[in-house]
Short mmCIF file of C-alpha atoms and ligand atoms in Angstrom, two decimals:
data_model
loop_
_atom_site.label_atom_id
_atom_site.label_comp_id
_atom_site.label_asym_id
_atom_site.label_seq_id
_atom_site.Cartn_x
_atom_site.Cartn_y
_atom_site.Cartn_z
CA UNK A 1 130.13 -109.61 27.89
CA UNK A 2 132.15 -110.91 24.95
CA UNK A 3 135.87 -110.98 25.69
CA UNK A 4 137.92 -109.60 22.82
CA UNK A 5 135.06 -109.01 20.38
CA UNK A 6 137.12 -106.25 18.83
CA UNK A 7 139.00 -108.97 16.92
CA UNK A 8 135.85 -110.16 15.25
CA UNK A 9 136.64 -108.48 11.92
CA UNK A 10 139.56 -110.84 11.29
CA UNK A 11 137.18 -113.76 10.89
CA UNK A 12 135.76 -112.48 7.57
CA UNK A 13 136.37 -114.54 4.38
CA UNK A 14 139.48 -113.64 2.43
CA UNK A 15 137.97 -113.44 -1.08
CA UNK A 16 135.88 -110.37 -0.13
CA UNK A 17 138.92 -108.38 0.89
CA UNK A 18 140.47 -105.64 -1.19
CA UNK A 19 144.30 -105.38 -1.13
CA UNK A 20 143.88 -102.49 1.28
CA UNK A 21 141.75 -104.69 3.51
CA UNK A 22 144.41 -107.36 3.43
CA UNK A 23 147.18 -104.88 4.20
CA UNK A 24 145.26 -103.49 7.15
CA UNK A 25 144.45 -107.01 8.25
CA UNK A 26 148.02 -108.24 8.15
CA UNK A 27 149.17 -105.08 9.89
CA UNK A 28 146.56 -105.68 12.56
CA UNK A 29 147.49 -109.33 13.03
CA UNK A 30 151.19 -108.43 13.19
CA UNK A 31 150.38 -105.93 15.88
CA UNK A 32 147.91 -108.29 17.51
CA UNK A 33 147.54 -107.13 21.09
CA UNK A 34 147.62 -109.76 23.86
CA UNK A 35 144.25 -110.67 25.35
CA UNK A 36 145.34 -110.68 28.98
CA UNK A 37 148.00 -109.09 31.18
CA UNK A 38 149.71 -111.09 33.95
CA UNK A 39 149.95 -109.51 37.42
CA UNK A 40 152.53 -111.76 39.12
CA UNK A 41 154.97 -109.54 41.12
CA UNK A 42 158.12 -111.41 39.97
CA UNK A 43 157.39 -110.36 36.36
CA UNK A 44 157.67 -106.69 37.31
CA UNK A 45 160.65 -106.96 39.65
CA UNK A 46 162.90 -104.64 37.62
CA UNK A 47 164.52 -101.24 38.26
CA UNK A 48 162.15 -98.42 39.24
CA UNK A 49 160.72 -96.89 36.04
CA UNK A 50 160.92 -93.23 35.05
CA UNK A 51 158.34 -91.21 36.98
CA UNK A 52 158.43 -87.46 36.39
CA UNK A 53 158.05 -85.22 39.42
CA UNK A 54 154.29 -84.60 39.66
CA UNK A 55 153.27 -81.01 38.87
CA UNK A 56 150.04 -79.40 40.06
CA UNK A 57 148.25 -77.83 37.07
CA UNK A 58 144.95 -77.02 38.73
CA UNK A 59 142.63 -77.22 41.71
CA UNK A 60 138.92 -77.51 42.28
CA UNK A 61 136.50 -77.94 45.17
CA UNK A 62 133.25 -79.71 45.95
CA UNK A 63 131.05 -77.87 48.46
CA UNK A 64 128.74 -79.13 51.24
CA UNK A 65 126.11 -79.91 48.58
CA UNK A 66 128.64 -81.62 46.27
CA UNK A 67 128.59 -78.66 43.83
CA UNK A 68 131.71 -78.05 41.73
CA UNK A 69 133.77 -74.86 42.11
CA UNK A 70 136.87 -74.15 40.01
CA UNK A 71 138.66 -72.83 43.11
CA UNK A 72 140.53 -73.96 46.25
CA UNK A 73 137.70 -72.87 48.58
CA UNK A 74 137.57 -76.25 50.36
CA UNK A 75 141.32 -76.47 50.95
CA UNK A 76 142.05 -76.95 54.66
CA UNK A 77 145.19 -76.15 56.65
CA UNK A 78 147.21 -78.62 58.70
CA UNK A 79 146.85 -77.66 62.39
CA UNK A 80 148.17 -80.51 64.55
CA UNK A 81 147.97 -80.36 68.37
CA UNK A 82 151.07 -79.03 70.18
CA UNK A 83 154.00 -81.47 70.19
CA UNK A 84 154.47 -81.27 73.97
CA UNK A 85 152.15 -82.86 76.45
CA UNK A 86 150.40 -86.22 76.43
CA UNK A 87 148.19 -87.60 73.67
CA UNK A 88 145.69 -85.28 71.98
CA UNK A 89 142.22 -85.43 73.49
CA UNK A 90 140.52 -86.59 70.28
CA UNK A 91 137.26 -88.53 70.55
CA UNK A 92 136.80 -89.90 67.04
CA UNK A 93 133.27 -91.15 67.76
CA UNK A 94 131.98 -87.74 68.79
CA UNK A 95 129.24 -86.52 66.43
CA UNK A 96 128.68 -89.82 64.63
CA UNK A 97 124.97 -89.84 65.47
CA UNK A 98 124.18 -86.13 65.47
CA UNK A 99 126.77 -84.18 63.41
CA UNK A 100 127.38 -86.33 60.31
CA UNK A 101 126.21 -85.56 56.76
CA UNK A 102 127.16 -88.35 54.36
CA UNK A 103 127.72 -88.09 50.63
CA UNK A 104 125.17 -90.16 48.75
CA UNK A 105 126.83 -93.37 47.57
CA UNK A 106 124.09 -94.18 45.08
CA UNK A 107 125.11 -91.40 42.69
CA UNK A 108 127.68 -92.57 40.12
CA UNK A 109 129.84 -89.48 39.60
CA UNK A 110 132.34 -91.17 37.28
CA UNK A 111 134.93 -88.71 36.00
CA UNK A 112 132.42 -85.83 35.82
CA UNK A 113 134.02 -83.35 38.23
CA UNK A 114 137.45 -83.89 36.70
CA UNK A 115 135.98 -83.56 33.19
CA UNK A 116 134.40 -80.28 34.26
CA UNK A 117 137.84 -79.04 35.22
CA UNK A 118 139.34 -80.30 31.94
CA UNK A 119 136.59 -78.69 29.84
CA UNK A 120 137.08 -75.36 31.63
CA UNK A 121 140.86 -75.49 31.28
CA UNK A 122 141.24 -77.09 27.83
CA UNK A 123 143.13 -74.09 26.37
CA UNK A 124 145.88 -74.72 28.92
CA UNK A 125 146.03 -78.40 27.91
CA UNK A 126 146.21 -77.96 24.12
CA UNK A 127 147.95 -80.97 22.58
CA UNK A 128 150.09 -81.48 19.48
CA UNK A 129 148.01 -81.62 16.28
CA UNK A 130 150.40 -84.08 14.60
CA UNK A 131 149.73 -86.59 17.39
CA UNK A 132 145.99 -86.18 16.81
CA UNK A 133 145.61 -85.27 20.47
CA UNK A 134 143.30 -82.45 21.40
CA UNK A 135 144.69 -82.48 24.96
CA UNK A 136 148.39 -83.06 25.56
CA UNK A 137 147.98 -86.16 27.67
CA UNK A 138 147.71 -89.89 26.95
CA UNK A 139 145.51 -90.61 29.99
CA UNK A 140 142.91 -88.79 32.11
CA UNK A 141 141.70 -90.45 35.32
CA UNK A 142 141.28 -90.22 39.11
CA UNK A 143 144.33 -90.82 41.28
CA UNK A 144 142.30 -93.43 43.22
CA UNK A 145 141.98 -95.58 40.07
CA UNK A 146 145.75 -95.53 39.56
CA UNK A 147 146.26 -96.44 43.23
CA UNK A 148 144.25 -99.61 42.62
CA UNK A 149 146.37 -100.44 39.56
CA UNK A 150 149.62 -99.89 41.51
CA UNK A 151 148.65 -102.25 44.31
CA UNK A 152 147.23 -105.00 42.03
CA UNK A 153 150.30 -107.31 42.03
CA UNK A 154 149.96 -107.65 45.83
CA UNK A 155 146.18 -107.48 46.27
CA UNK A 156 144.58 -110.68 47.58
CA UNK A 157 140.98 -109.56 48.24
CA UNK A 158 139.42 -106.93 46.02
CA UNK A 159 139.22 -107.02 42.22
CA UNK A 160 138.39 -104.05 40.00
CA UNK A 161 136.68 -102.93 36.79
CA UNK A 162 138.20 -100.07 34.83
CA UNK A 163 136.35 -98.72 31.79
CA UNK A 164 138.44 -97.05 29.06
CA UNK A 165 137.38 -94.84 26.13
CA UNK A 166 139.65 -93.19 23.56
CA UNK A 167 138.40 -89.73 22.62
CA UNK A 168 140.32 -87.25 20.46
CA UNK A 169 143.62 -88.98 21.15
CA UNK A 170 143.34 -89.27 24.95
CA UNK A 171 142.44 -92.41 26.92
CA UNK A 172 139.91 -91.83 29.73
CA UNK A 173 139.84 -94.37 32.57
CA UNK A 174 136.79 -94.60 34.87
CA UNK A 175 136.03 -97.23 37.51
CA UNK A 176 132.85 -99.29 37.79
CA UNK A 177 131.93 -101.03 41.02
CA UNK A 178 132.34 -104.82 40.97
CA UNK A 179 129.38 -106.98 42.04
CA UNK A 180 131.37 -108.03 45.10
CA UNK A 181 132.23 -104.43 46.08
CA UNK A 182 128.54 -103.50 45.74
CA UNK A 183 127.53 -106.41 47.99
CA UNK A 184 130.19 -105.45 50.53
CA UNK A 185 129.07 -101.82 50.49
CA UNK A 186 125.42 -102.75 51.01
CA UNK A 187 126.25 -105.17 53.83
CA UNK A 188 128.73 -102.96 55.63
CA UNK A 189 128.58 -103.51 59.36
CA UNK A 190 127.72 -100.76 61.82
CA UNK A 191 131.30 -101.04 63.14
CA UNK A 192 132.80 -100.43 59.69
CA UNK A 193 130.51 -97.42 59.12
CA UNK A 194 131.67 -95.92 62.41
CA UNK A 195 135.32 -96.54 61.51
CA UNK A 196 134.79 -94.66 58.23
CA UNK A 197 133.33 -91.74 60.18
CA UNK A 198 136.29 -91.79 62.57
CA UNK A 199 138.66 -91.23 59.65
CA UNK A 200 136.77 -88.08 58.66
CA UNK A 201 136.53 -86.94 62.29
CA UNK A 202 140.31 -87.23 62.61
CA UNK A 203 140.67 -84.87 59.63
CA UNK A 204 138.41 -82.36 61.40
CA UNK A 205 140.55 -82.50 64.58
CA UNK A 206 143.73 -81.93 62.54
CA UNK A 207 142.62 -79.17 60.11
CA UNK A 208 141.70 -75.48 60.23
CA UNK A 209 139.94 -73.24 57.69
CA UNK A 210 142.74 -70.69 57.55
CA UNK A 211 146.57 -70.95 57.67
CA UNK A 212 146.71 -69.72 61.27
CA UNK A 213 143.35 -71.04 62.41
CA UNK A 214 142.54 -73.76 64.92
CA UNK A 215 140.36 -76.85 64.33
CA UNK A 216 136.68 -76.69 65.33
CA UNK A 217 135.50 -80.17 66.34
CA UNK A 218 132.02 -78.90 67.31
CA UNK A 219 131.07 -78.63 63.64
CA UNK A 220 129.26 -81.11 61.39
CA UNK A 221 131.38 -83.61 59.44
CA UNK A 222 130.13 -83.37 55.84
CA UNK A 223 131.69 -85.83 53.39
CA UNK A 224 130.29 -84.02 50.36
CA UNK A 225 133.05 -81.46 50.83
CA UNK A 226 136.38 -82.00 49.16
CA UNK A 227 139.39 -80.28 47.68
CA UNK A 228 141.04 -81.86 44.63
CA UNK A 229 144.43 -81.22 43.05
CA UNK A 230 144.97 -81.81 39.32
CA UNK A 231 148.35 -83.34 38.55
CA UNK A 232 150.39 -83.81 35.38
CA UNK A 233 153.19 -86.33 35.25
CA UNK A 234 154.72 -89.11 33.15
CA UNK A 235 155.27 -92.81 33.86
CA UNK A 236 157.70 -94.31 31.33
CA UNK A 237 156.21 -93.51 27.92
CA UNK A 238 152.80 -92.51 29.31
CA UNK A 239 151.78 -88.92 30.00
CA UNK A 240 149.15 -88.69 32.71
CA UNK A 241 146.62 -86.13 33.91
CA UNK A 242 144.86 -87.16 37.10
CA UNK A 243 143.13 -85.62 40.07
CA UNK A 244 142.97 -86.67 43.68
CA UNK A 245 141.35 -85.46 46.86
CA UNK A 246 143.78 -83.77 49.25
CA UNK A 247 143.15 -83.64 53.00
CA UNK A 248 145.10 -80.46 53.77
CA UNK A 249 148.11 -78.25 53.09
CA UNK A 250 150.77 -77.47 55.68
CA UNK A 251 151.41 -73.71 55.69
CA UNK A 252 154.61 -74.42 57.65
CA UNK A 253 155.78 -77.27 55.41
CA UNK A 254 159.55 -77.62 54.76
CA UNK A 255 158.46 -78.03 51.09
CA UNK A 256 156.28 -74.96 50.58
CA UNK A 257 154.98 -75.63 47.06
CA UNK A 258 152.08 -77.86 46.05
CA UNK A 259 151.83 -80.81 45.74
CA UNK A 260 154.73 -81.38 48.24
CA UNK A 261 153.14 -79.22 50.94
CA UNK A 262 150.01 -81.39 51.03
CA UNK A 263 149.46 -83.78 53.94
CA UNK A 264 147.45 -87.01 53.81
CA UNK A 265 145.70 -87.90 57.09
CA UNK A 266 145.02 -91.51 58.03
CA UNK A 267 143.77 -93.45 61.01
CA UNK A 268 144.72 -96.98 62.00
CA UNK A 269 144.38 -99.27 65.00
CA UNK A 270 147.11 -98.78 67.59
CA UNK A 271 149.81 -101.48 67.34
CA UNK A 272 151.33 -103.32 70.29
CA UNK A 273 153.89 -105.71 68.79
CA UNK A 274 156.56 -105.86 66.07
CA UNK A 275 154.41 -108.52 64.33
CA UNK A 276 151.47 -106.10 64.20
CA UNK A 277 153.70 -103.38 62.80
CA UNK A 278 155.09 -105.72 60.15
CA UNK A 279 151.59 -106.69 59.07
CA UNK A 280 150.65 -102.99 58.92
CA UNK A 281 153.65 -102.29 56.66
CA UNK A 282 152.84 -105.26 54.41
CA UNK A 283 149.12 -104.76 53.94
CA UNK A 284 148.15 -101.17 54.76
CA UNK A 285 151.24 -99.10 54.03
CA UNK A 286 151.23 -100.18 50.37
CA UNK A 287 147.91 -98.36 49.88
CA UNK A 288 149.01 -95.30 51.84
CA UNK A 289 152.25 -95.12 49.88
CA UNK A 290 150.66 -95.58 46.42
CA UNK A 291 147.97 -92.96 47.09
CA UNK A 292 150.43 -90.27 48.19
CA UNK A 293 153.39 -91.14 45.97
CA UNK A 294 151.35 -90.78 42.75
CA UNK A 295 150.48 -87.07 43.24
CA UNK A 296 153.74 -86.19 45.05
CA UNK A 297 152.18 -85.66 48.49
CA UNK A 298 155.24 -85.70 50.73
CA UNK A 299 153.80 -86.55 54.17
CA UNK A 300 151.27 -88.94 55.66
CA UNK A 301 150.19 -88.32 59.26
CA UNK A 302 148.74 -91.35 61.03
CA UNK A 303 146.49 -91.15 64.09
CA UNK A 304 146.49 -94.45 66.00
CA UNK A 305 143.11 -95.34 67.45
CA UNK A 306 142.63 -96.86 70.88
CA UNK A 307 139.74 -99.28 71.50
CA UNK A 308 137.63 -96.44 72.93
CA UNK A 309 137.88 -94.29 69.80
CA UNK A 310 140.51 -91.93 71.19
CA UNK A 311 143.76 -91.15 69.38
CA UNK A 312 146.64 -92.53 71.44
CA UNK A 313 149.52 -91.46 69.20
CA UNK A 314 150.41 -89.53 66.06
CA UNK A 315 153.12 -90.63 63.63
CA UNK A 316 154.39 -88.84 60.53
CA UNK A 317 155.66 -90.77 57.51
CA UNK A 318 157.64 -89.16 54.73
CA UNK A 319 156.30 -90.73 51.54
CA UNK A 320 159.74 -90.87 49.90
CA UNK A 321 161.21 -92.73 52.90
CA UNK A 322 158.59 -95.47 53.11
CA UNK A 323 160.58 -97.78 50.84
CA UNK A 324 163.37 -97.73 53.46
CA UNK A 325 160.97 -98.94 56.15
CA UNK A 326 159.84 -101.93 54.14
CA UNK A 327 162.94 -103.09 52.33
CA UNK A 328 164.33 -105.03 55.32
CA UNK A 329 161.32 -107.37 55.13
CA UNK A 330 161.79 -109.82 52.25
CA UNK A 331 158.08 -110.70 52.34
CA UNK A 332 157.06 -107.11 51.75
CA UNK A 333 155.82 -105.30 48.63
CA UNK A 334 158.20 -103.38 46.35
CA UNK A 335 157.47 -99.90 45.00
CA UNK A 336 159.23 -100.76 41.70
CA UNK A 337 156.91 -103.74 41.12
CA UNK A 338 153.87 -101.48 41.63
CA UNK A 339 155.15 -98.82 39.23
CA UNK A 340 156.38 -101.30 36.58
CA UNK A 341 153.03 -103.07 36.66
CA UNK A 342 151.20 -99.75 36.26
CA UNK A 343 153.37 -98.86 33.23
CA UNK A 344 152.69 -102.32 31.73
CA UNK A 345 148.95 -101.94 32.33
CA UNK A 346 148.91 -98.53 30.60
CA UNK A 347 150.86 -100.01 27.64
CA UNK A 348 148.34 -102.88 27.49
CA UNK A 349 145.46 -100.36 27.43
CA UNK A 350 147.15 -98.40 24.61
CA UNK A 351 147.58 -101.57 22.52
CA UNK A 352 144.00 -102.71 23.04
CA UNK A 353 142.04 -99.45 22.79
CA UNK A 354 142.75 -97.98 19.34
CA UNK A 355 139.33 -96.87 18.03
CA UNK A 356 138.65 -93.22 18.84
CA UNK A 357 135.01 -93.24 19.88
CA UNK A 358 133.49 -91.82 23.09
CA UNK A 359 130.66 -94.39 23.07
CA UNK A 360 132.99 -97.39 22.82
CA UNK A 361 134.19 -98.83 26.14
CA UNK A 362 136.81 -101.47 26.74
CA UNK A 363 136.14 -102.82 30.22
CA UNK A 364 139.32 -104.08 31.88
CA UNK A 365 138.56 -106.55 34.64
CA UNK A 366 140.74 -108.05 37.30
CA UNK A 367 140.09 -110.57 40.08
CA UNK A 368 142.76 -111.80 42.53
CA UNK A 369 144.52 -114.92 41.27
CA UNK A 370 143.86 -114.06 37.61
CA UNK A 371 145.46 -111.94 34.89
CA UNK A 372 143.80 -108.69 33.71
CA UNK A 373 141.28 -109.34 30.90
CA UNK A 374 138.91 -107.11 28.94
CA UNK A 375 135.57 -107.05 27.15
CA UNK A 376 134.17 -104.63 24.55
CA UNK A 377 130.92 -102.68 24.94
CA UNK A 378 129.39 -100.38 22.34
CA UNK A 379 126.95 -97.67 23.49
CA UNK A 380 126.12 -99.62 26.63
CA UNK A 381 125.59 -98.94 30.35
CA UNK A 382 129.39 -98.67 30.57
CA UNK A 383 129.62 -95.58 28.35
CA UNK A 384 130.87 -92.90 30.73
CA UNK A 385 131.98 -89.82 28.78
CA UNK A 386 129.00 -87.46 29.17
CA UNK A 387 127.42 -85.83 26.07
CA UNK A 388 128.13 -82.35 27.45
CA UNK A 389 131.84 -83.19 27.61
CA UNK A 390 131.97 -84.76 24.13
CA UNK A 391 130.15 -81.71 22.73
CA UNK A 392 132.39 -79.24 24.58
CA UNK A 393 135.53 -80.82 23.13
CA UNK A 394 134.05 -81.53 19.68
CA UNK A 395 133.22 -77.87 19.11
CA UNK A 396 136.91 -77.17 19.58
CA UNK A 397 138.28 -75.82 16.27
CA UNK A 398 141.55 -74.12 15.40
CA UNK A 399 141.03 -70.37 15.87
CA UNK A 400 139.84 -68.61 12.70
CA UNK A 401 142.01 -65.61 11.84
CA UNK A 402 140.15 -62.33 12.07
CA UNK A 403 140.68 -60.24 8.93
CA UNK A 404 140.11 -56.58 9.67
CA UNK A 405 138.13 -54.74 6.94
P1 LIG Z 1 140.99 -91.83 46.60
O1 LIG Z 1 142.44 -91.75 46.29
O2 LIG Z 1 140.46 -93.25 46.57
O3 LIG Z 1 140.60 -91.08 47.83
O4 LIG Z 1 140.18 -91.16 45.42
P2 LIG Z 1 140.54 -89.80 44.64
O5 LIG Z 1 141.29 -88.88 45.50
O6 LIG Z 1 141.11 -90.17 43.32
O7 LIG Z 1 139.09 -89.20 44.49
C1 LIG Z 1 138.40 -89.16 43.31
C2 LIG Z 1 137.02 -88.63 43.51
O8 LIG Z 1 136.26 -89.63 44.17
C3 LIG Z 1 136.91 -87.39 44.37
O9 LIG Z 1 135.84 -86.57 43.91
C4 LIG Z 1 136.58 -87.94 45.73
O10 LIG Z 1 135.85 -87.00 46.49
C5 LIG Z 1 135.74 -89.13 45.37
N1 LIG Z 1 135.86 -90.22 46.34
C6 LIG Z 1 136.95 -90.58 47.06
N2 LIG Z 1 136.67 -91.61 47.86
C7 LIG Z 1 135.37 -91.93 47.62
C8 LIG Z 1 134.48 -92.92 48.14
O11 LIG Z 1 134.82 -93.71 48.99
N3 LIG Z 1 133.21 -92.93 47.61
C9 LIG Z 1 132.80 -92.06 46.65
N4 LIG Z 1 131.54 -92.13 46.16
N5 LIG Z 1 133.60 -91.12 46.16
C10 LIG Z 1 134.86 -91.05 46.64
MG1 LIG Z 2 142.87 -89.24 54.20
#
């Protein structure tokens, strides 16, 4: 990796340059982008930036064999247990050994499913010709990648790698696994694997296949299945198109329209003291908030796990009210810092990535305790826009008028 090799051209001798070369060169050095981006929270402690209400522009599903469908067939319906009575009789360990089909983690899917949706819906996304944008968005990415960016100023453990390519006026952002994340994944303990399963099992206990249906916990838990919403929004000067997996929709939601009617389901260890709750707000709630706030999912329902794998309590959080829960604690994270940092990161990406080329990747890298840096890779193992996608969007021409004879 060669940090900042895109500046190499400026090192050429002056005498070989034409006046045009020199003009371009001076323009480039005037607009010289910074090489790194700081992540310190205090730098981003400013008023909350403009964030347009997220709008759902599409939906797609992945079936039990991880096949793409341009429909909402995998959407599930929120079906919580009755409010009255004691705790729900959920056994989150049930089926771990005999009714669990796991998605293969060795397949790098990249942005492919989202790109499939974009390719199939490109007419709907037609951009302004004068901006040189084929699609009317500055960025295309997964919601999960943006969640990681939002939480960066407060993250103390896990770094990230985000690959960016500029293609026909839109910046595509796709994550690569860090060496440390790969090691952690390969060395995951049996306990951690079971905890992951328990999160999926909780979803099965809380969801039905139809709006008036009831959950069926005797079935297999298959993590290939998923329903994704496609969202358009704007953060400051950046228009965004992203997709995220949605756990379920509440047919009885006080906010009946998507994405507000969606519910995110989470599990967490039951808490016994105010100190435990404060730690939960500081370290876990930031991720829950960022993930649901970005696509405009209005509620998060937590199932608190007892030591035996049962659910001892349910608690509902309204995403828009989370900032009220945390603002009393001066040591807590701030939503505005997360959003201002994300806007700054997207501006940084726009300044750095200016060559429109689907085989060119700028790899943005971050490790805790450091600023964000980047390296440049041409036609390498980091290239992520598939040929089928590049071809599908390259064949796009303005419609030729049909002259009747
Ligand atoms: P999240 O916010 O981290 O859950 O990620 P997104 O909702 O943005 O999901 C993006 C895509 O990644 C979807 O197709 C998900 O099914 C998939 N995905 C989500 N979590 C994981 C994971 O832990 N491993 C893998 N391989 N894919 C995942
Ligand atoms: Mg969930």
